Coordinates of C-alpha atoms in Angstrom, one line a residue:
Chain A
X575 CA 15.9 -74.1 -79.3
X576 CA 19.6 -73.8 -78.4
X577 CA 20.9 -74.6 -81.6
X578 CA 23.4 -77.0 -82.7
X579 CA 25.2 -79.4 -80.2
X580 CA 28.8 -80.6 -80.7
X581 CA 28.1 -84.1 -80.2
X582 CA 31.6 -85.6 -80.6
X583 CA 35.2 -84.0 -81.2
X584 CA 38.5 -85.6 -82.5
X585 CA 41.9 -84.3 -83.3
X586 CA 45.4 -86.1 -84.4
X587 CA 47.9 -85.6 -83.4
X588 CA 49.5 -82.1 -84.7
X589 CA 53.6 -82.0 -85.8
X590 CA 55.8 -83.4 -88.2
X591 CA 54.4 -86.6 -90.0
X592 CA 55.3 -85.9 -93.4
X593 CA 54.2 -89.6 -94.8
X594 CA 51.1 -89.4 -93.8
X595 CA 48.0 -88.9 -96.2
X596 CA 45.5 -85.9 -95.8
X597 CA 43.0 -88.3 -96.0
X598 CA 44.5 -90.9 -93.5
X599 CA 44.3 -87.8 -91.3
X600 CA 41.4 -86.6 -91.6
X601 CA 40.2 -90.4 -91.3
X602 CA 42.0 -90.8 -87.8
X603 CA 40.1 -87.5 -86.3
X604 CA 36.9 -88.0 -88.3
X605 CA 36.9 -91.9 -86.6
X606 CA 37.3 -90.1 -82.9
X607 CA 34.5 -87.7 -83.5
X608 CA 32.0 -90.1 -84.6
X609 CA 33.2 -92.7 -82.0
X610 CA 32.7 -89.7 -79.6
X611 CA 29.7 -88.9 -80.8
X612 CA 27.9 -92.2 -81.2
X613 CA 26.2 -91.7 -84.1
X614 CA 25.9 -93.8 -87.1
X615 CA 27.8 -93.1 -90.1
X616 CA 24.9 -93.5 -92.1
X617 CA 23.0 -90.4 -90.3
X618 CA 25.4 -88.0 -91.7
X619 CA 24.0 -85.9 -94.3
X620 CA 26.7 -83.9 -95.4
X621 CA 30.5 -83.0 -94.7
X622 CA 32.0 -79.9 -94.7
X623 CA 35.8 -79.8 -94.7
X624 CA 38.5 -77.4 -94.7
X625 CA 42.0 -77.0 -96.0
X626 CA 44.2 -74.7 -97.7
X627 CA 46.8 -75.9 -99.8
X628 CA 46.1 -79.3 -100.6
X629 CA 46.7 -78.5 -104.4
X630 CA 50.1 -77.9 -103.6
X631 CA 51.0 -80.2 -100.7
X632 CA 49.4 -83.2 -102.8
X633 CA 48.2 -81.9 -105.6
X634 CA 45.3 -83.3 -104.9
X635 CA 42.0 -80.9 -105.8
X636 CA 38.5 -81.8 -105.0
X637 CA 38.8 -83.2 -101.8
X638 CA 35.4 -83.2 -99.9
X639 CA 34.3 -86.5 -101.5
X640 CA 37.8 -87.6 -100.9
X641 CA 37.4 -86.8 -97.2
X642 CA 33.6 -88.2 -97.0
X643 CA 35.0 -91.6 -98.0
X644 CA 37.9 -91.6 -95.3
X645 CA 35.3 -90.5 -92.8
X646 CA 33.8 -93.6 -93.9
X647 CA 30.2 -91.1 -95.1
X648 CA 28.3 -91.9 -98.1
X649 CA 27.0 -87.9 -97.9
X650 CA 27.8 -85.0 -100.0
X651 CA 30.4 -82.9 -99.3
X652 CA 32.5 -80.1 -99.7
X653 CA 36.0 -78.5 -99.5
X654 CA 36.1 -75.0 -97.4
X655 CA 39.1 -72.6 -98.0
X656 CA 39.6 -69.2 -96.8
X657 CA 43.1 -70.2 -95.7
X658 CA 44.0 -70.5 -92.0
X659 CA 40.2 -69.9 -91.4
X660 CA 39.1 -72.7 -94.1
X661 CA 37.7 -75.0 -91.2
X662 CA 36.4 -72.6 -89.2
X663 CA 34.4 -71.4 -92.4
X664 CA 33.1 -74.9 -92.1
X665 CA 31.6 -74.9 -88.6
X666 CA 29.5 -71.7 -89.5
X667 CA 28.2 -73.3 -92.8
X668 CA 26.9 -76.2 -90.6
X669 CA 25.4 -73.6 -87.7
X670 CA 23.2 -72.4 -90.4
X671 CA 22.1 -75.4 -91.3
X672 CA 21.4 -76.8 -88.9
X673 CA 19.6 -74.2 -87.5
X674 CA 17.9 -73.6 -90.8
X675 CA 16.6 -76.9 -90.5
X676 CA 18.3 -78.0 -93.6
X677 CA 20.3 -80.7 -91.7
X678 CA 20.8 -82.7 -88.6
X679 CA 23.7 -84.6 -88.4
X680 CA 26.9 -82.9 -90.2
X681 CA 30.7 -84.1 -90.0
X682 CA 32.4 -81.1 -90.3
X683 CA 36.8 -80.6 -90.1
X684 CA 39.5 -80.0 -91.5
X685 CA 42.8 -81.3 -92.5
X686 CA 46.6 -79.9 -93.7
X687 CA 49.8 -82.1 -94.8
X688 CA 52.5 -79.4 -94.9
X689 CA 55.9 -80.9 -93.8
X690 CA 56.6 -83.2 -96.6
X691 CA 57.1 -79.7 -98.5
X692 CA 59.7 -78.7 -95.9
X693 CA 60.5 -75.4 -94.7
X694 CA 60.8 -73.3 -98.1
X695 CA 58.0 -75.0 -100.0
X696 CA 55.5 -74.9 -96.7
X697 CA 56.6 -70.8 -96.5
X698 CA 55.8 -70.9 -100.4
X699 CA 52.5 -72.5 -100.1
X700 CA 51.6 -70.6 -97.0
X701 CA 52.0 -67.3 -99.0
X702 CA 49.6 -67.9 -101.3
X703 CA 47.2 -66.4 -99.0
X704 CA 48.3 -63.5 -99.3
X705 CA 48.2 -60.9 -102.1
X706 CA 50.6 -62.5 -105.2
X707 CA 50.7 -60.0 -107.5
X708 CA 51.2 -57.1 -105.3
X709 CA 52.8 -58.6 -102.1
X710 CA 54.1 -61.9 -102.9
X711 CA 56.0 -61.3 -106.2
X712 CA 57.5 -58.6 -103.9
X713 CA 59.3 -60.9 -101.1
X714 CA 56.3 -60.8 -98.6
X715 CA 56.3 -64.0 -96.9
X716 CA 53.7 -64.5 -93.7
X717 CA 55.9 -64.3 -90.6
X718 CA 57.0 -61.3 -92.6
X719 CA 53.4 -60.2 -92.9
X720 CA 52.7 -60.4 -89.1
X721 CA 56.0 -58.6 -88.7
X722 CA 55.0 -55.9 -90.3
X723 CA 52.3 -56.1 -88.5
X724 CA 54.0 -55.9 -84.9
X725 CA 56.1 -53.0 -86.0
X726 CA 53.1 -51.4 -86.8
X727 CA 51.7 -52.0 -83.3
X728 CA 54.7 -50.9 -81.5
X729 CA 54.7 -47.9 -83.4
X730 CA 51.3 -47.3 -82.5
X731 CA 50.6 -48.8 -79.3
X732 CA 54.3 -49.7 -77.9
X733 CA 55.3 -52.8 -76.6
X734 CA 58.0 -55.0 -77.6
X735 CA 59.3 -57.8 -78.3
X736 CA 60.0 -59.4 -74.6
X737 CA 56.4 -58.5 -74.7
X738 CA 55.5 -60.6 -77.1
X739 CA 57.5 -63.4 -75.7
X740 CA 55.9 -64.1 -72.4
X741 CA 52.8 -65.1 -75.4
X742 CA 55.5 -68.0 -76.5
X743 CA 56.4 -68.8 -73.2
X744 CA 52.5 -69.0 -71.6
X745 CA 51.3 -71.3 -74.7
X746 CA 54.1 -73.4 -74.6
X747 CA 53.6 -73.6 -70.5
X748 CA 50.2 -74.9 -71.5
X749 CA 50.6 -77.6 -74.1
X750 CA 53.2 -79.5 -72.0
X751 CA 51.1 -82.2 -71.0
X752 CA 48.7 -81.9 -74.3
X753 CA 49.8 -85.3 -75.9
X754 CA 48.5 -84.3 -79.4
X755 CA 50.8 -81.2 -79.1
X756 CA 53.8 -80.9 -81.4
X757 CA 55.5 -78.8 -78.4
X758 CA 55.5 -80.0 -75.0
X759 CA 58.3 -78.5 -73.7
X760 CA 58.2 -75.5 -71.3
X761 CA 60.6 -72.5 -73.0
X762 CA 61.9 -69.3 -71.5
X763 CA 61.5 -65.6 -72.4
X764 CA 65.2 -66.0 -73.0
X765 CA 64.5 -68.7 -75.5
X766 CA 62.0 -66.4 -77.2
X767 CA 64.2 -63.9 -77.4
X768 CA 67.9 -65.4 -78.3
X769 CA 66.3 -67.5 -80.9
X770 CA 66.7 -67.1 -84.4
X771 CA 65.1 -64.1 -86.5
X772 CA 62.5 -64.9 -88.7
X773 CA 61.6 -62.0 -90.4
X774 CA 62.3 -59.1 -87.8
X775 CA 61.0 -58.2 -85.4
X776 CA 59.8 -62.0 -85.6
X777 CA 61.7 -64.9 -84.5
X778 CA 61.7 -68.2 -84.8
X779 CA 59.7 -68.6 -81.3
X780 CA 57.2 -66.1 -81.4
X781 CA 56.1 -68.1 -85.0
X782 CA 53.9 -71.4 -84.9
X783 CA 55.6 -74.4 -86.3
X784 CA 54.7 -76.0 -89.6
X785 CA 52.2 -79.1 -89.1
X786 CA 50.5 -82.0 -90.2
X787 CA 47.6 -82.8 -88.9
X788 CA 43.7 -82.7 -88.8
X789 CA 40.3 -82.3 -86.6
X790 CA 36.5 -83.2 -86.6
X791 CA 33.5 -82.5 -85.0
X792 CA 30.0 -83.9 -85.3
X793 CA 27.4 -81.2 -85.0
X794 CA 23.7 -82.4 -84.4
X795 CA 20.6 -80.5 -84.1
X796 CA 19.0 -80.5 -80.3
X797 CA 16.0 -82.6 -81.6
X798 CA 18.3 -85.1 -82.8
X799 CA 20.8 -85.1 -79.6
X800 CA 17.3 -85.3 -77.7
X801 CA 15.7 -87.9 -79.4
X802 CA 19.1 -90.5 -79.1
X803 CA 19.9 -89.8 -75.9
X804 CA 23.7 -88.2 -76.8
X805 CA 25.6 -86.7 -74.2
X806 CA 25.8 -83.1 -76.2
X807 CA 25.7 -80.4 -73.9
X808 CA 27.7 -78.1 -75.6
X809 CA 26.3 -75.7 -78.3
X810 CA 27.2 -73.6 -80.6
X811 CA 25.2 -70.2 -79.7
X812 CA 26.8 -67.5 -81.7
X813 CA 28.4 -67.5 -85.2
X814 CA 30.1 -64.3 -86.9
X815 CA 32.5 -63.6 -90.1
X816 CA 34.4 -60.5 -91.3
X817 CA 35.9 -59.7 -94.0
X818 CA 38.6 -57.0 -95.2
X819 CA 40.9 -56.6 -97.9
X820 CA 43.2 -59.1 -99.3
X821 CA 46.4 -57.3 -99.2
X822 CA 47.6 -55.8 -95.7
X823 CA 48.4 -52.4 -97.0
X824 CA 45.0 -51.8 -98.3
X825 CA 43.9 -52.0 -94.8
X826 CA 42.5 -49.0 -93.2
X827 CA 44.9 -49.9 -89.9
X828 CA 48.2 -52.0 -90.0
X829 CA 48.3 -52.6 -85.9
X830 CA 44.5 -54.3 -85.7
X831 CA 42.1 -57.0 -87.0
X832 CA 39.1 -54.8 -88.4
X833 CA 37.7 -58.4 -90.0
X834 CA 37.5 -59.9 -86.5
X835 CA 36.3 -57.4 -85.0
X836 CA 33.5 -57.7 -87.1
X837 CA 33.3 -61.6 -86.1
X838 CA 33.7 -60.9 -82.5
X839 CA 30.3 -58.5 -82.4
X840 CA 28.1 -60.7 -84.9
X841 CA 28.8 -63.6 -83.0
X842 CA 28.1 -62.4 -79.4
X843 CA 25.3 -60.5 -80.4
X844 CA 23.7 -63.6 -82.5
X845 CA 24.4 -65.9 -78.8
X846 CA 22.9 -63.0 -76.6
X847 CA 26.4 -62.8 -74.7
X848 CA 28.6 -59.6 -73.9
X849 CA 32.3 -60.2 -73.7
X850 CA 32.3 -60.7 -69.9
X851 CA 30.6 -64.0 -70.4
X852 CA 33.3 -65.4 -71.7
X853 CA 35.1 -67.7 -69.8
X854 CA 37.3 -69.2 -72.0
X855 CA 39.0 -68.8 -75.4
X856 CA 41.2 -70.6 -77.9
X857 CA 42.4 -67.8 -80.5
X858 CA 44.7 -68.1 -83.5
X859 CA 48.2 -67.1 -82.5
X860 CA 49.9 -68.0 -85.6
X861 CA 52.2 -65.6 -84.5
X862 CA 52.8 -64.0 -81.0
X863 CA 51.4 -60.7 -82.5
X864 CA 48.5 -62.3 -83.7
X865 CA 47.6 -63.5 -80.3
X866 CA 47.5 -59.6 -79.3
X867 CA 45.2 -58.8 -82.1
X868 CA 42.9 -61.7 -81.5
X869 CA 42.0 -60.6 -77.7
X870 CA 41.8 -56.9 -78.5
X871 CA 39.7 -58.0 -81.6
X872 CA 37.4 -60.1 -79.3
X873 CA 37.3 -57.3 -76.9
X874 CA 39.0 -58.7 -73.6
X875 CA 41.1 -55.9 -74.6
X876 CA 41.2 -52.7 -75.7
X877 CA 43.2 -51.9 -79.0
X878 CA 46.6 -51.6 -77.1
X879 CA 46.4 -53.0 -73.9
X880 CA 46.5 -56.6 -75.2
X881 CA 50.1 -56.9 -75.7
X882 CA 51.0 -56.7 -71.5
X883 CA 48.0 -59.6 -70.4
X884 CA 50.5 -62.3 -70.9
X885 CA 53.2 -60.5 -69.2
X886 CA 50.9 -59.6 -66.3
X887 CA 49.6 -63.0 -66.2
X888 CA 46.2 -62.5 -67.2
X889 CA 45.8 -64.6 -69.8
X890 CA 47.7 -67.9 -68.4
X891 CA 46.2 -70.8 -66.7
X892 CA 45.5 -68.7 -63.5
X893 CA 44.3 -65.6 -65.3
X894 CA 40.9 -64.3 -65.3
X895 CA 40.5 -65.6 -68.5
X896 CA 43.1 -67.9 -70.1
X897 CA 43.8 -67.8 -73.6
X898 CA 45.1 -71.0 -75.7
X899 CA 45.2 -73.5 -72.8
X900 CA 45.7 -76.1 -75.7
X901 CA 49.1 -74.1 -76.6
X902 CA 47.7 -73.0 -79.2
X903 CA 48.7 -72.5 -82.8
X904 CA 52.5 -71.8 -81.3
X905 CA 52.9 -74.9 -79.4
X906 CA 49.6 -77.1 -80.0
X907 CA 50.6 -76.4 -84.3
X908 CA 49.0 -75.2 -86.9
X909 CA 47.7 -77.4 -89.6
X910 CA 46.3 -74.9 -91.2
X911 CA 42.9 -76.4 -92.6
X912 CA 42.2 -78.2 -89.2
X913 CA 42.8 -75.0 -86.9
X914 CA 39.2 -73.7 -87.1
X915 CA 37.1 -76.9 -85.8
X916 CA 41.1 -78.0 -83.4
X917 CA 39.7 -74.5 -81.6
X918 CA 36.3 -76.1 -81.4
X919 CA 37.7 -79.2 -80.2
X920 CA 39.7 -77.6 -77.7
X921 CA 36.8 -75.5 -76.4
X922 CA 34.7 -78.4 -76.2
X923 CA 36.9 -80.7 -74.2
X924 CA 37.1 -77.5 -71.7
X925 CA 33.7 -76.9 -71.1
X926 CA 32.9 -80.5 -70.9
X927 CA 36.0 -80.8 -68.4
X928 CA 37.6 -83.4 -69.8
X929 CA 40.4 -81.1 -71.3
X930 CA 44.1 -81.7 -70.2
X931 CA 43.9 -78.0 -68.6
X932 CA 40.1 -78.4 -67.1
X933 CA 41.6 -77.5 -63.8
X934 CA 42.3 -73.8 -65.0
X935 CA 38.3 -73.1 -65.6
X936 CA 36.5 -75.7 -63.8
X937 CA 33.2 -73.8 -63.8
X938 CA 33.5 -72.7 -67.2
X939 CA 30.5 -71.9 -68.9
X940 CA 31.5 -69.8 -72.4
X941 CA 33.9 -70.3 -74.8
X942 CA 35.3 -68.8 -77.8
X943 CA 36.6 -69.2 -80.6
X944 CA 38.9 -67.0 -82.8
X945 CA 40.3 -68.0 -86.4
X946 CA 41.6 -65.6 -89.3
X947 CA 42.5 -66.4 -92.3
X948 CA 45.9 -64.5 -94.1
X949 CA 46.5 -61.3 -92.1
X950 CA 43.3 -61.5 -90.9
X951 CA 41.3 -60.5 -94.5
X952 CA 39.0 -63.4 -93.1
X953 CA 38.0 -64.1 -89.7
X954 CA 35.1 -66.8 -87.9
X955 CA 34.4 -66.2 -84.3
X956 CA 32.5 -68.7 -82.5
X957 CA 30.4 -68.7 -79.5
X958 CA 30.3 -71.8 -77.7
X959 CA 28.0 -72.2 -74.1
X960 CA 27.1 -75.5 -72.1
X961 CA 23.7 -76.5 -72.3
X962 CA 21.9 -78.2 -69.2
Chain B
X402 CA 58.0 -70.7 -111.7
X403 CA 57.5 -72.5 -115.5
X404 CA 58.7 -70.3 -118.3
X405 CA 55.1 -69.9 -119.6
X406 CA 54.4 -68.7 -116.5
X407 CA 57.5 -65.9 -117.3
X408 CA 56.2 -64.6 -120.4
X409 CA 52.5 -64.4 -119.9
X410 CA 51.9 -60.4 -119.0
X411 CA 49.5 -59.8 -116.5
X412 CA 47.5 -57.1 -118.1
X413 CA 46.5 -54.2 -115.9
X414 CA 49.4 -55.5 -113.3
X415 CA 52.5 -55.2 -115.6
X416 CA 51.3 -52.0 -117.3
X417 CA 51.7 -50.4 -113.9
X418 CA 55.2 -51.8 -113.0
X419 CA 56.0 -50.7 -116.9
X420 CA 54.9 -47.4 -115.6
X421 CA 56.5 -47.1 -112.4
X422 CA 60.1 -48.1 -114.3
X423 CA 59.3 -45.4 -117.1
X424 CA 59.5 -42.9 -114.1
X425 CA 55.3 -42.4 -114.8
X426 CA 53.5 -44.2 -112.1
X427 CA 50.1 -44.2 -111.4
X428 CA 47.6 -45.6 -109.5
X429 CA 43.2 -45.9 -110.0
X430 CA 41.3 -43.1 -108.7
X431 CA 37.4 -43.8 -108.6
X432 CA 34.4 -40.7 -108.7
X433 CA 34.3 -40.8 -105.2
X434 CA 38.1 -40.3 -104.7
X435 CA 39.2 -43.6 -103.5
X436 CA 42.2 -45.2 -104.5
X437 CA 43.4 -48.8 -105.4
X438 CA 46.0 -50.4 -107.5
X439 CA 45.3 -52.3 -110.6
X440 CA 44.0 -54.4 -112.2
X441 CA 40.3 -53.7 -111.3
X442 CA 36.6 -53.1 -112.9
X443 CA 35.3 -51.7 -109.6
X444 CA 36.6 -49.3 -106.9
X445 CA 37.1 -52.2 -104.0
X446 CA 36.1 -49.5 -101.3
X447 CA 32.5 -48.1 -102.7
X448 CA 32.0 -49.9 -106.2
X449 CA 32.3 -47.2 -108.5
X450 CA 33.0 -48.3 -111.7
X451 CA 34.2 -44.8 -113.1
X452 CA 37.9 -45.5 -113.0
X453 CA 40.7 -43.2 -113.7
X454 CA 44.8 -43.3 -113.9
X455 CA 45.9 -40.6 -111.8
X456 CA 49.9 -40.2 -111.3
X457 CA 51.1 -41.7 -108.5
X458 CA 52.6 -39.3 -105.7
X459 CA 56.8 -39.0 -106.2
X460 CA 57.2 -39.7 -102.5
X461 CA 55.6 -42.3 -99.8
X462 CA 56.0 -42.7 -95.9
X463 CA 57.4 -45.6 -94.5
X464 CA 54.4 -47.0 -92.4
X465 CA 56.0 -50.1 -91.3
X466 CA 58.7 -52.8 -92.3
X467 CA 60.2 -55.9 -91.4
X468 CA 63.5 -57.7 -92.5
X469 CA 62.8 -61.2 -94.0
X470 CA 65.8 -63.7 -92.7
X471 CA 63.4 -66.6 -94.3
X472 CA 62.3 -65.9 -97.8
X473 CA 60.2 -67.4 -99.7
X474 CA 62.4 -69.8 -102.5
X475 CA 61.5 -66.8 -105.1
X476 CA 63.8 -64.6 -103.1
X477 CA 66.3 -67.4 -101.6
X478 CA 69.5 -65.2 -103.1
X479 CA 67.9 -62.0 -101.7
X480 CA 67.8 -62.4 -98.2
X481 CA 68.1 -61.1 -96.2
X482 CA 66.2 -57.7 -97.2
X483 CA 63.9 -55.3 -95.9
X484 CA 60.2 -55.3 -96.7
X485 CA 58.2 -52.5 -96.1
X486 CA 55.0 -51.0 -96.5
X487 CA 55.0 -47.2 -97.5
X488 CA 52.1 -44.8 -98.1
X489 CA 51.9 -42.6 -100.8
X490 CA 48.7 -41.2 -100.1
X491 CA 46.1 -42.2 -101.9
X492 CA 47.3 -45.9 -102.0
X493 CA 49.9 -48.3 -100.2
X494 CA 52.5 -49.7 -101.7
X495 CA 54.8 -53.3 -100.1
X496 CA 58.1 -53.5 -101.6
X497 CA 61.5 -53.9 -100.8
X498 CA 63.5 -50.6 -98.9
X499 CA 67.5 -50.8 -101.3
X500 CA 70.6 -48.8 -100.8
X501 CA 70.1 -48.5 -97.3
X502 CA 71.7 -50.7 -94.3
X503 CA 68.5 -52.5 -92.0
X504 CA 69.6 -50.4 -89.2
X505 CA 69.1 -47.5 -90.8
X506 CA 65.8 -47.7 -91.7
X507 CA 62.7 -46.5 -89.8
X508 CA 59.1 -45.7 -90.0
X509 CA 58.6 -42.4 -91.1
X510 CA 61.1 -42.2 -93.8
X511 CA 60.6 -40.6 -96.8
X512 CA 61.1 -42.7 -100.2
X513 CA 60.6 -43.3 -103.8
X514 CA 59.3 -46.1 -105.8
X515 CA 61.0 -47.8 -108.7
X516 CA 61.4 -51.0 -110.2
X517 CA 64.2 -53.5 -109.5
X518 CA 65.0 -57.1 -110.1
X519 CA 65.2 -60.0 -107.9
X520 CA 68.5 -61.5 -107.4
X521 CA 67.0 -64.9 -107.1
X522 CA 64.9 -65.3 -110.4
X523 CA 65.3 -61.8 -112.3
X524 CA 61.5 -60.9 -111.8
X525 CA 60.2 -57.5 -111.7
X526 CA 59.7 -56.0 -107.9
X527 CA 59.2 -52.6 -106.3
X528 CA 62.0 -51.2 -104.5
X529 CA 61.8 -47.8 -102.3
X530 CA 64.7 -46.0 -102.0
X531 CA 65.2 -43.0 -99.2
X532 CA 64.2 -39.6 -100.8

């Protein structure tokens, strides 16, 4: 047994569509997985879904059976949220059950309408992750989170902030010819670094945008792939979580991602891998900082050496192992409920080599995936591995 | 914010802003020494449930801090400001760094805690001022 296969992947596509319906988007990439999949509708047994604010953004609670009917699934299902990491809390429920034998045939994904509450409502709504009594109510918003978090860093570690921008410039580099990408225009470290700030020492280019959008995968077990003849031959071989406290300064260490960490050595060690397996990885660089933490957290870095690999051009397209060649959260966009399974997606498409950016890892093997959730009090790390 | 919202206390939360205003902060100390900020059962670190007020330190270190050009709509007349998170020992406290210019700040700096208001919506928010 290998576990379970990702039979069939489908995204929207990510930016600025504030008419549109959570659940006509999570129809449109629920439809392209299950086309991609070939499976019937009526084999799915349950759907697991992820999103974030949807109370606020639609006011619109209980939305799994919502989102079975839009998938066009007469199953049970249910609503994931551990904020920016609620999708990606999806794809591990449906590893273990799958594995567990509990289940065959899942529709898991995730979905996030955001800009209809433009720019002050989405920065409300996003904040909500974070700590309200004791952050929140105090004027902490989440660039200014991850701010605080790069200040902490450079302190620590050094590095600055044209650092940081050669992280805007390579996943922006990457999405230009990703058609689903809300970005898909090259920028310069200048751009980074003239734009406006944010929250310092944050600016508006080192932050992902605001999105709609959603994604869906179909997970199968290998006896089911087998029996119908699918064309699976990606698994999903290792699945970890971490955890850590809620609000940032009860954290042990401002400058790195303890809960990943944790994520990153569950996973590899439940898919048998060590970190030089990996070929591949799509992380969640909601911020440029974040995008440090993430590879450090994963260990293709050491805590500190992370913040140079873009600069040095380790981590873009011609790197030793490139990091967000879908854009990533910064140019690809960050819908926040669908960024857990969009990294599957991604990972999927770039193992199977039919990914936009194939060419940059064309005998890729290993992928990863990397999603927290607030400043990183959750995290889901996925292992994914072609299966001949 | 709905005015309801406004006049319902948060019990465990407000006492220790009323504290920190009446110049006697504190913060929980468990058996085991740990330290966490109200309102809680349990200490969030080792699950003691022998909980204690102890009085919060006068002075806290700058760890790190940011300054927020893009508030939230709660603080929409009070950018920009300067968040920051400062240790006072046996907790961490995020609040806003007054009475001092952006450039002038810097990690390491010593301050106190007190209680302002926000200049958006009048709520209650903790402000560190250099020591």
């Amino acid at each position: 047994m290998t576990g379970p296969r990702v039979a069939g992947v489908g995204v929207t596509e990510f930016g600025r569509a504030p008419e549109r319906t959570g659940r006509d988007l999570f129809g449109e990439a629920a439809a392209t997985a299950i086309s991609d999949a070939g499976v019937d509708h009526s084999d799915v047994e349950a759907v697991y879904y992820g999103n974030f604010m949807g109370e606020l953004a639609e006011h619109q609670g209980h939305q799994g059976p919502m989102m079975a009917e839009a998938a066009g699934v007469q199953a049970p299902a249910t609503r994931y949220e551990s904020a920016c990491a609620s999708s990606g809390a999806a794809v591990r429920q449906a590893v273990h059950d799958v594995r567990n034998g509990e289940a065959d045939v899942l529709l898991i994904g995730g979905a996030e309408r955001m800009t209809n509450l433009g720019t002050a409502g989405a920065t409300d709504a996003l904040a909500i992750a974070a700590d309200d009594l004791w952050e929140v109510g105090h004027g902490m918003t989440f660039p200014g989170a991850y701010a605080l978090m790069a200040r902490a860093y450079f302190e620590e570690f050094g590095g600055s902030r044209e650092d940081l921008a050669y992280i805007a410039v390579k996943n922006h580099a990457n999405a230009v010819e990703n058609e689903k990408a809300q970005y898909q225009q090259a920028i310069s470290v200048e751009d980074v670094l003239d734009a406006p700030m944010v929250s310092a020492p944050l600016g508006l280019y080192d932050s992902c945008p605001i999105s709609d959008g959603a994604s869906a995968a179909v997970i199968v077990s290998e006896s089911y792939a087998a029996e119908h003849d699918l064309d699976a031959e990606v698994a999903i071989t290792g699945t970890g979580q971490g955890g850590d406290r809620l609000a940032l300064h009860d954290r042990e260490h401002l400058a790195t991602s303890a809960a990943a960490d944790d994520a990153a050595a569950e996973a590899y060690a439940d898919a048998g891998i060590d970190v030089e397996r990996i070929d591949v990885a799509e992380v969640h660089d909601c911020f440029t900082i974040a995008e440090v933490l993430a590879i450090e957290s994963l260990g293709l870095y050491e805590p500190g050496e992370g913040i140079g690999a873009a600069r040095r051009g380790e981590t873009t397209t011609d790197g030793s192992v490139p990091i967000n060649l879908s854009g990533g959260l910064k140019a690809k966009g960050h819908p926040v409920g669908a960024t857990g399974v969009a990294q599957i997606v991604e990972v999927v498409h770039l193992l199977r080599g039919d990914h936009i950016n194939s060419d940059a890892v064309p005998d890729a093997t290993t992928g990863v995936t990397h999603n927290a959730g607030g400043t990183v009090a959750s995290a889901l790390v996925h292992v994914l591995e072609v299966q001949q | 914010m709905s005015d309801s919202e406004e006049t319902v206390r948060d019990r465990g939360y407000d006492d220790a802003l009323d504290a920190i205003e009446s110049g006697d902060g504190y913060y929980l100390e468990c058996s085991a020494g740990h330290g966490s900020l109200p309102p809680r059962r349990l200490c969030p670190e080792c699950g003691d449930d022998q909980l204690r007020e102890e009085p919060l330190p006068e002075t806290g270190r700058i760890d790190t801090y940011n300054i927020t050009e893009v508030p939230a709509p709660a603080f929409a007349d009070d950018a920009p400001y300067v968040l920051a998170i400062a240790d006072f020992g046996p907790v961490r406290l995020t609040g806003q760094v007054q009475g001092v210019d952006p450039e002038d700040v810097s990690v390491g700096m010593t301050v106190e805690v007190e209680i302002a208001r926000s200049e958006t919506n009048g709520e209650r928010l903790l402000a560190f001022r250099e020591r």
